[in-house]
Each structure stands twice: as C-alpha cells, then as structure tokens.
XYZ file of C-alpha atoms in Angstrom:
523
model
C 167.780 120.144 93.890
C 167.767 116.507 94.267
C 165.909 114.056 91.619
C 163.358 113.010 94.353
C 161.798 116.517 94.252
C 161.077 116.423 90.563
C 157.790 114.707 90.019
C 158.144 111.933 87.164
C 155.485 110.976 84.779
C 154.529 108.111 86.909
C 154.051 110.261 89.841
C 151.854 112.636 87.913
C 149.743 109.776 86.704
C 149.385 108.336 90.128
C 148.413 111.854 91.482
C 145.930 112.273 88.528
C 144.071 109.121 89.486
C 144.124 110.007 93.239
C 142.750 113.489 92.493
C 140.037 111.875 90.469
C 138.904 109.634 93.158
C 139.186 112.084 96.007
C 136.709 114.294 93.998
C 134.219 111.497 94.521
C 134.160 111.709 98.361
C 132.136 113.637 100.710
C 134.937 115.675 101.866
C 135.377 117.024 98.417
C 131.718 118.026 98.141
C 130.837 119.853 101.188
C 128.092 122.098 99.932
C 126.193 119.145 98.514
C 126.823 117.148 101.745
C 125.561 119.992 103.941
C 122.372 120.251 102.066
C 121.850 116.421 102.406
C 122.413 116.639 106.015
C 120.046 119.621 106.255
C 117.208 117.525 104.900
C 118.049 115.083 107.913
C 119.449 112.493 105.674
C 122.952 110.568 105.311
C 124.929 110.656 102.210
C 125.219 107.403 100.056
C 128.728 106.949 101.390
C 127.875 107.498 104.794
C 125.059 104.906 104.599
C 127.569 102.322 103.097
C 129.986 102.997 105.690
C 127.250 102.213 108.509
C 126.067 99.159 106.805
C 129.217 97.403 105.878
C 132.713 96.709 107.413
C 134.614 96.811 104.155
C 133.565 98.286 100.547
C 135.274 97.846 97.328
C 133.819 100.387 94.901
C 133.099 99.565 91.232
C 132.743 102.289 88.772
C 133.678 105.252 90.892
C 135.031 107.141 88.075
C 132.155 106.551 85.610
C 130.273 109.685 84.610
C 127.628 110.858 82.027
C 130.186 111.852 79.492
C 129.617 114.727 77.148
C 126.255 115.842 76.091
C 124.913 114.719 72.750
C 122.299 117.683 72.485
C 124.369 120.709 72.839
C 123.647 121.002 76.377
C 126.332 121.771 78.968
C 128.056 118.641 80.113
C 126.612 117.205 83.330
C 128.665 116.989 86.514
C 127.558 113.756 88.121
C 130.254 112.040 90.363
C 129.896 108.196 89.934
C 127.049 109.182 87.701
C 124.748 109.339 90.739
C 125.162 105.880 92.102
C 127.781 104.313 94.277
C 128.357 100.617 93.525
C 130.566 97.971 94.700
C 131.082 94.799 97.008
C 130.351 95.544 100.622
C 130.785 93.148 103.517
C 127.813 92.791 106.002
C 128.501 90.764 109.027
C 131.450 89.209 107.198
C 129.498 88.161 104.142
C 129.753 89.963 100.659
C 126.845 91.759 99.308
C 126.542 93.390 95.866
C 125.723 97.026 96.976
C 124.258 100.011 95.187
C 123.527 103.320 96.984
C 121.758 105.906 95.125
C 123.154 109.549 95.622
C 120.515 112.173 95.999
C 123.151 114.881 95.996
C 124.035 114.221 92.191
C 121.118 115.197 90.275
C 118.656 114.068 92.685
C 119.847 110.476 92.431
C 118.371 110.301 88.897
C 119.179 107.411 86.613
C 121.594 108.103 83.872
C 122.590 105.580 81.161
C 126.153 104.983 82.694
C 124.647 104.851 86.250
C 122.212 102.148 85.048
C 124.987 100.245 83.373
C 126.834 100.221 86.725
C 123.814 98.849 88.564
C 123.298 96.104 85.786
C 127.010 95.199 86.138
C 126.443 94.866 89.898
C 123.311 92.555 89.230
C 125.548 90.420 87.051
C 128.177 90.033 89.839
C 125.399 89.127 92.419
C 124.432 86.379 89.898
C 127.850 85.136 89.102
C 129.221 85.430 92.665
C 125.848 84.200 94.307
C 125.719 87.140 96.756
C 122.696 89.272 97.799
C 121.884 92.501 95.996
C 121.221 95.368 98.204
C 119.921 98.832 96.957
C 119.748 101.809 98.977
C 117.404 104.075 97.224
C 117.286 107.961 97.399
C 115.761 109.785 94.616
C 116.057 108.290 91.217
C 113.770 107.770 88.285
C 114.601 108.916 84.559
C 117.392 111.684 84.246
C 115.418 114.247 82.400
C 118.630 115.430 80.772
C 119.084 112.166 79.109
C 115.362 110.696 78.900
C 114.105 113.316 76.461
C 115.718 111.400 73.515
C 114.080 108.792 71.571
C 117.625 107.164 70.641
C 118.480 106.666 74.140
C 114.960 105.910 75.499
C 114.071 103.162 72.755
C 116.040 100.309 74.291
C 114.286 100.403 77.466
C 116.154 98.823 80.347
C 117.432 95.171 80.978
C 117.558 95.591 84.801
C 114.116 94.308 85.394
C 115.126 91.117 83.404
C 118.194 90.893 85.491
C 116.285 91.160 88.563
C 113.991 88.212 87.484
C 117.103 86.188 87.054
C 117.999 87.067 90.599
C 114.670 86.558 92.148
C 114.832 83.484 94.356
C 118.400 82.794 93.543
C 120.072 85.448 95.748
C 118.322 87.739 98.402
C 117.059 90.973 96.895
C 116.823 93.947 99.368
C 115.708 97.585 98.986
C 115.875 100.395 101.598
C 113.795 103.383 100.636
C 115.769 106.284 102.264
C 114.352 109.312 100.056
C 112.009 110.025 97.265
C 110.966 106.743 95.389
C 108.525 107.559 92.751
C 108.687 105.705 89.413
C 111.701 103.761 88.608
C 112.838 103.276 92.273
C 109.380 101.889 93.160
C 109.430 99.489 90.286
C 112.938 98.318 91.168
C 112.102 97.837 94.814
C 108.943 96.031 94.056
C 111.128 93.242 92.747
C 112.887 92.856 95.993
C 112.138 90.184 98.577
C 112.517 92.714 101.493
C 111.795 96.569 101.422
C 112.064 98.772 104.328
C 111.314 102.637 104.269
C 111.906 105.532 106.548
C 108.935 107.605 107.914
C 108.868 111.336 107.204
C 111.569 111.264 104.596
C 111.032 108.491 102.010
C 108.149 107.461 99.452
C 107.468 104.570 97.272
C 104.898 104.842 94.505
C 104.344 105.075 90.808
C 103.789 108.731 90.492
C 104.254 111.927 92.655
C 101.717 114.409 93.574
C 102.754 116.795 90.824
C 102.359 114.042 88.144
C 99.152 112.909 89.580
C 97.667 116.542 89.538
C 98.749 117.027 85.944
C 97.539 113.814 84.773
C 94.184 113.455 86.727
C 93.458 116.767 88.256
C 93.426 114.846 91.861
C 94.800 116.858 94.613
C 96.963 114.631 96.734
C 100.292 114.561 98.725
C 103.188 112.602 98.291
C 102.919 111.119 101.766
C 99.141 110.062 100.840
C 100.473 108.488 97.665
C 103.531 106.808 98.900
C 104.340 107.704 102.547
C 105.961 105.103 104.681
C 103.001 104.259 106.734
C 100.727 104.092 103.854
C 103.025 101.729 102.146
C 103.196 99.499 105.151
C 99.390 99.544 105.579
C 99.068 98.552 101.806
C 101.608 95.717 102.092
C 103.992 97.476 99.643
C 106.875 97.331 102.010
C 107.842 94.929 104.693
C 108.816 97.444 107.428
C 108.446 101.052 107.964
C 111.074 102.451 110.389
C 111.772 105.947 112.144
C 115.283 106.686 110.883
C 118.102 105.532 108.402
C 120.050 103.698 111.195
C 116.975 101.503 111.962
C 116.510 100.794 108.279
C 120.027 99.645 107.756
C 119.819 97.498 110.902
C 116.711 95.956 109.171
C 118.775 95.191 106.096
C 121.376 93.467 108.120
C 118.859 91.640 110.225
C 116.936 90.284 107.162
C 120.080 88.969 105.565
C 121.244 87.413 108.760
C 118.183 84.733 108.322
C 119.116 83.777 104.758
C 121.998 82.154 103.068
C 123.831 84.184 100.423
C 122.031 82.182 97.684
C 119.517 79.443 97.229
C 121.818 76.586 98.011
C 124.261 78.459 100.166
C 124.969 77.480 103.655
C 122.383 78.211 106.309
C 123.501 81.087 108.735
C 122.957 78.964 111.904
C 123.178 80.330 115.446
C 123.744 78.908 118.754
C 122.058 75.321 118.957
C 121.760 75.725 122.750
C 119.860 78.870 122.381
C 116.974 79.296 125.099
C 113.344 80.009 124.200
C 111.643 83.229 124.908
C 110.488 84.486 128.154
C 106.954 83.255 127.488
C 108.013 79.763 127.284
C 107.272 79.168 130.983
C 103.685 79.884 130.342
C 103.113 78.479 126.917
C 100.939 75.764 128.149
C 98.365 78.510 129.047
C 98.621 80.836 126.203
C 95.897 79.411 124.003
C 92.496 79.618 125.841
C 90.330 76.679 125.556
C 87.270 78.955 124.802
C 87.143 79.286 121.201
C 85.570 82.818 121.641
C 88.396 84.190 123.501
C 91.248 85.819 121.567
C 94.816 85.949 122.166
C 97.955 87.257 120.710
C 99.621 84.451 118.659
C 102.775 86.578 118.653
C 103.285 85.576 122.289
C 103.080 81.990 121.248
C 105.765 82.345 118.636
C 108.051 84.163 121.076
C 107.552 81.128 123.500
C 108.441 78.602 120.800
C 111.320 80.222 119.311
C 114.962 81.107 120.482
C 114.896 84.254 122.687
C 114.910 87.585 120.862
C 115.156 85.832 117.489
C 111.566 86.697 115.993
C 111.477 89.287 113.033
C 107.951 90.023 111.910
C 107.390 91.191 108.390
C 104.478 93.138 106.869
C 102.940 93.554 110.377
C 100.848 96.523 109.255
C 99.182 94.735 106.382
C 96.716 91.818 106.753
C 97.275 91.419 110.513
C 95.082 88.405 110.574
C 98.084 86.349 109.624
C 101.485 86.690 111.123
C 104.694 86.001 109.051
C 107.834 86.017 110.770
C 111.513 84.869 110.660
C 112.910 83.222 113.794
C 115.254 80.784 114.905
C 114.690 77.248 116.529
C 117.990 75.715 117.972
C 119.778 78.378 115.925
C 118.401 77.386 112.809
C 116.598 79.963 110.716
C 112.941 79.186 109.989
C 109.804 80.958 108.720
C 106.417 80.998 110.638
C 103.036 81.502 109.401
C 100.453 81.876 111.770
C 96.733 82.743 112.271
C 96.161 85.754 114.613
C 92.821 85.621 116.583
C 93.216 89.248 117.565
C 92.112 90.211 113.993
C 89.203 88.921 112.093
C 89.275 85.892 114.565
C 92.174 84.621 112.431
C 89.992 84.296 109.390
C 91.780 84.258 106.018
C 90.836 87.127 103.600
C 92.623 88.053 100.179
C 95.192 90.079 101.488
C 96.205 87.321 104.230
C 96.372 84.888 101.590
C 98.779 86.796 99.412
C 100.738 87.957 102.384
C 101.345 84.281 103.421
C 101.871 83.121 99.981
C 104.633 85.446 99.176
C 106.284 84.754 102.541
C 106.220 81.096 102.065
C 107.652 81.223 98.690
C 110.589 83.429 99.939
C 111.276 80.812 102.711
C 111.185 78.095 100.251
C 113.531 79.812 97.825
C 116.162 80.188 100.404
C 115.861 76.917 102.096
C 114.168 77.966 105.457
C 111.921 75.346 107.077
C 108.428 76.289 107.668
C 106.208 76.271 110.760
C 102.487 76.623 110.343
C 100.223 77.623 113.341
C 96.709 76.894 112.540
C 93.672 78.683 114.637
C 91.182 79.934 112.354
C 87.280 80.018 111.900
C 87.561 79.740 108.035
C 87.475 82.170 105.177
C 85.971 85.423 105.337
C 82.445 85.501 104.100
C 80.233 87.952 102.430
C 79.644 89.914 99.249
C 82.872 92.140 99.853
C 84.881 88.966 100.343
C 83.748 87.420 97.091
C 84.071 90.787 95.263
C 87.935 90.637 96.262
C 88.124 87.399 94.343
C 88.765 85.579 97.599
C 87.598 82.245 96.008
C 90.756 82.466 93.902
C 93.231 84.143 96.232
C 92.196 81.608 98.862
C 94.247 78.960 97.070
C 97.564 80.752 97.307
C 98.671 79.480 100.670
C 97.977 75.680 99.983
C 99.515 76.040 96.612
C 102.729 77.509 97.957
C 103.024 75.131 100.892
C 102.287 72.156 98.509
C 105.082 73.186 96.120
C 107.601 74.069 98.888
C 110.443 71.565 98.971
C 111.718 72.676 102.419
C 110.663 70.782 105.673
C 107.205 71.914 106.902
C 105.783 71.433 110.191
C 102.124 72.201 111.052
C 100.629 72.604 114.477
C 96.999 72.995 115.143
C 96.838 75.163 118.243
C 92.854 75.555 118.264
C 90.208 76.294 115.641
C 90.784 74.121 112.349
C 87.591 74.153 110.016
C 86.999 72.795 106.700
C 88.680 74.040 103.684
C 90.678 76.780 105.355
C 92.149 73.974 107.483
C 93.239 72.126 104.226
C 94.730 75.218 102.668
C 96.793 75.968 105.927
C 98.357 72.474 105.403
C 96.499 70.713 108.288
C 96.698 67.144 108.756
C 97.855 65.129 105.617
C 96.923 67.971 103.448
C 100.592 68.992 102.237
C 102.290 65.772 103.270
C 104.014 67.820 106.103
C 107.246 66.459 107.854
C 105.539 66.922 111.127
C 101.876 67.280 111.941
C 100.849 67.877 115.334
C 97.730 69.025 117.402
C 97.602 70.729 120.895
C 94.944 69.667 123.397
C 93.044 72.781 122.715
C 92.498 71.694 118.864
C 89.104 71.608 117.433
C 89.338 69.946 114.037
C 86.127 69.496 112.051
C 84.269 70.723 108.760
C 82.590 73.668 110.493
C 81.909 74.890 114.112
C 79.523 72.441 115.762
C 76.808 75.249 116.458
C 76.758 76.151 112.737
C 76.717 72.637 111.644
C 73.566 71.876 113.826
C 71.838 75.074 112.576
C 72.351 74.018 108.916
C 71.640 70.191 109.230
C 69.231 69.893 112.186
C 67.281 73.186 112.393
C 64.068 71.395 111.418
C 64.573 68.581 113.968
C 65.230 70.997 117.042
C 62.565 73.455 115.867
C 60.097 70.806 115.901
C 60.836 69.775 119.422
C 58.769 70.580 122.510
C 61.946 72.559 123.739
C 63.784 73.921 120.657
C 66.652 75.437 122.661
C 67.049 72.312 124.951
C 67.081 70.042 121.779
C 69.704 72.301 119.957
C 71.999 72.348 123.083
C 71.600 68.475 123.209
C 72.509 68.005 119.492
C 75.551 70.216 120.093
C 76.780 68.181 123.005
C 76.131 64.976 121.192
C 78.244 66.131 118.132
C 81.008 67.900 120.328
C 81.799 64.459 121.795
C 83.190 63.593 118.512
C 85.451 66.512 118.276
C 88.415 65.547 120.096
C 92.213 65.979 119.094
C 92.801 62.504 120.498
C 90.172 61.178 118.177
C 92.228 62.991 115.293
C 95.362 61.240 116.222
C 93.397 57.964 116.806
C 92.369 58.246 113.083
C 96.179 59.097 112.373
C 94.966 62.389 110.718
C 97.806 63.912 112.706
C 101.055 62.488 113.987
C 100.485 63.278 117.731
C 98.651 65.350 120.189
C 101.362 67.142 122.207
C 101.589 69.828 124.916
C 102.592 73.228 123.716
C 105.684 73.009 126.080
C 106.762 69.813 124.222
C 106.463 71.393 120.709
C 109.856 73.319 120.574
C 111.707 70.182 121.230
C 109.936 68.267 118.428
C 110.447 71.129 115.751
C 114.121 71.428 116.551
C 114.509 67.593 116.207
C 112.529 67.518 112.982
C 114.294 70.113 111.343
C 117.671 68.874 112.338
C 116.812 65.382 110.902
C 114.790 66.027 107.689
C 116.591 66.481 104.408
C 116.844 70.269 103.323
C 115.035 69.698 100.229
C 112.580 67.129 99.252
C 112.436 65.696 95.443
C 109.947 67.279 92.940
C 106.438 65.625 93.304
C 106.122 65.585 89.501
C 109.472 65.095 88.025
C 110.006 66.822 84.526
C 107.087 69.205 85.317
C 108.332 72.804 84.156
C 106.188 74.925 86.617
C 102.812 75.373 88.314
C 100.595 78.190 87.589
C 100.114 80.608 90.767
C 96.534 80.931 91.651
C 95.554 84.722 91.733
C-alpha cells in the first residue's frame, strides 16, 4: 500500500467540511425537495440559480444549535435561509432566500443574524438587498421563551438605514403572513406569485382565533388582493416571472443612491405609437384615452415597466427609458375617474416620486386631470391632507423634473402635479390640447354668472355666450405668452426635448433650504 492511499489528517478535515456543505444542497435532501416541487414551487437554491449568474454563500454552515429547553435539537440546514452575494446582470446584490423546506422557512435566531449580516454588507458595499420570501415568521420552537424574545429584532432598524440608500426588493413566493409581510413592507419593490404566495399580518387561523371571523388566506393576503390594495407592486403568474420582475426592477436603478446610472442605448427608438402621437390625445375634453399609449410613444421601445397598476389606476406610475436613460413617469389616467386625484392616487404617486428621487431617476409628469375627487366620501378619506403628497414630493425632489400639460389642467390639482412654475421644474411644456385655468369654463360660468344668465331673455343662449367669451382666454399659447410654461410644443417634438433636458441638467439640485434637517410628509 502506498502512502497516497492513507488519508492524512488534512484530508479528513477537508472531507469533513465538504460533507457538511454537501448536506446543505438539494441533492442531499431529496425528500424535502420533492415535497416542495409537489407544491409547485422551486427550492431556495433553485431560485438563486435562476436569478443570479454567480452566488457566493455566507453562513451556509450556520444552524440553530442545541436546544436550551430540553427539546430535541432542531435539524435546520443553513437555519432556514440561504444568504450570500449574488450577481444579477453582472452587478452584485445581497441575497437572502428563505427555505420553506426547513421548518417552514421560519425565522430562527441564527438565521435572522445571517440576514442582518447581509443587510450590513448591503450598507457597507452599497449594493441592493434582495429577499426571496417563502414561509417565515417566528420559529415557534424558539419564540416561546421570554429570554430570547425580549430583545426583539434590529432588522427593521437596518432596513430603515438601507431605505433610499440601496434598492430593497422582496419577492413573495410562498406563505407570507406576519414577519415576512413586515419585512416586505419596508421594501421599495414587492412582487408576489398568484395561487401560491400571500402577504398579510395574520393568517386565517389566527384571525379566526382572535376575532371569530371566517376568512381565507387568499382573501386576507392573496396576490390579486394585495395588488388591488397597493400592498405589492406587481402580481405575477409564476416564480420565473417574479424573478424576471426583480431583475427588471433592478435594471432601472443604480446599485446605490449615488451609483452610476444603468444607461441603455442612446440611439434607442421610441415605441410603435410614436408615429401617431400627435393624434393620441383628443381635443374633446370629454373623450377618454389610455395615457399608457402616450407614454409608450414618448419612451424607448419596450422600456416601459408599470408598477402598482391594479391600485389607484387613475394615476399611472412607470419606469421607462428616454434615449437609454432610466426615468420615472407619473401620469393622470383619463380612463379612470377622468384622471381625478383621490387619496390612493396621491399616495401611490408620492411614494413612486420619492423612490425615483432617492435613486437619481429624472421625473416626467404628464398632466391631464379635472381636479381632485369631490364628495363626502372623498373628504372622509382625508383627501384634503393626502392631496398635498404629490406636490410635496415633487417639490422636495432633487432630481431633474419635466412637466408636460397634455390636456386638462385645473386649479389646485394642476399646482399639486407641478404644473407651470409650481415646482420650478427643469422643463415646463404644454401641448396644443392643453386647457389651463382655475376650473372648467362651464363650472366657472355656473358659479359666478348664474344670476346673470338666468335673468336673460334666453338663459341657455346667454350661458353659451359667456362660455364662449371666457373660452377665448383659455389657450396654451396664452399660457406661453405669460411665460407660465417654457413652450407649447407638438407631442411629436416632446421626446427630443426631454432627452436633451435630462442629458444637460445636473443630476441633483442643491437643497432649497441649506441646513434644514427634514420636511414632514403630509398624510
């Protein structure tokens, strides 16, 4: 027998480590993996392999350790969460994938320490934090102990540190009640899979025990319910689509707040609707149209990525590219409530504007709205407070901002949307179809001149005469004449002006009030 056939101490140690790491892989856990696949779900490691081109695991050998309450030692590979640094389209991200095959993906003390360590790496390395959620919540085997529970968790504090500094992303790929929902709610972008994932504070079992209410998990936190409520940004049909959405979202953003923008082709062509953009917005104020067609016509072809489309559809918030440059677009949608702003629309647009500003994306605002939603229900919704959110965020944004009045632009809502000189926009334009005034002419005549036309011999004719008289003063050319806007331009000229503006302006403007600590968000 040669000496090569006798294992050395070093060989044994190497084999010991190799065996420990091999036990973590899906191949070593065939029964658990088969059950996960039977649920129609991918494993945590399969998800990582699909999302990343390279992955460097951190804490793979970590586990829950021996029990301190006399119970059997838990078997929990990687303590139920796979963590590390992955590369998505060539850029590093801090990545955590909760493993439902390990104690339902529940959060143990060591697993949470791993995720907190990952958050620290995201902060120090200035890279996005991405979390693939499947199961989770407190691990009951560890949670029923005051000594362990009393310190709480510092993870939400760390997410607060990261918010607006690096992109925060969550993909809900399985059960997500309790802690996973709290974590995901701190993220900038959340996607969820229909039919297999949930997101909410309490499951049907806890709701029944606590309140007696009969409900289903789908009703409480199903994908479409969450999308309709604005809890998530995008509901998708399968995990591959969810992971694609994560990749797409990250493609519009830098790795951190002051990172290099992820620019595309400067020579990119506009969408197919560009050839008819001059005729997309009807001159008749009562005729609705789909503002998404206008956005597609203005932006680079196949570059538009809308978020929260199912919630507050009266305002459209979308990422896109102009000449390869990532931008954020906020647009009133005449197909819903005529584009009028209600509370959810103000919140939706406000958060989107803040996200774009945090990561240096220039903003484009397309205005076409009759005003704010009116009535008792609107007032009960605290719209009077929530209505200030869009103007507040636009005014505080330090990125370049361009505002385009496409059609209706009335009163305070016009101001809130940043019209004219309201937010000192870098570019302020109006289209030939723009109608800028305090309120619609017909309403103004009915409020201020009702007595005059009702006393006339022919009230209807007198009313029509007054409307025609005042309408003569409502002209986008007059708006430009008073220098309330920079210019009146054709829709077909607008893309070129936006590309030029964002290519010229500084990426950030100086604070309006140097030394001021912060503003207080209206809500």
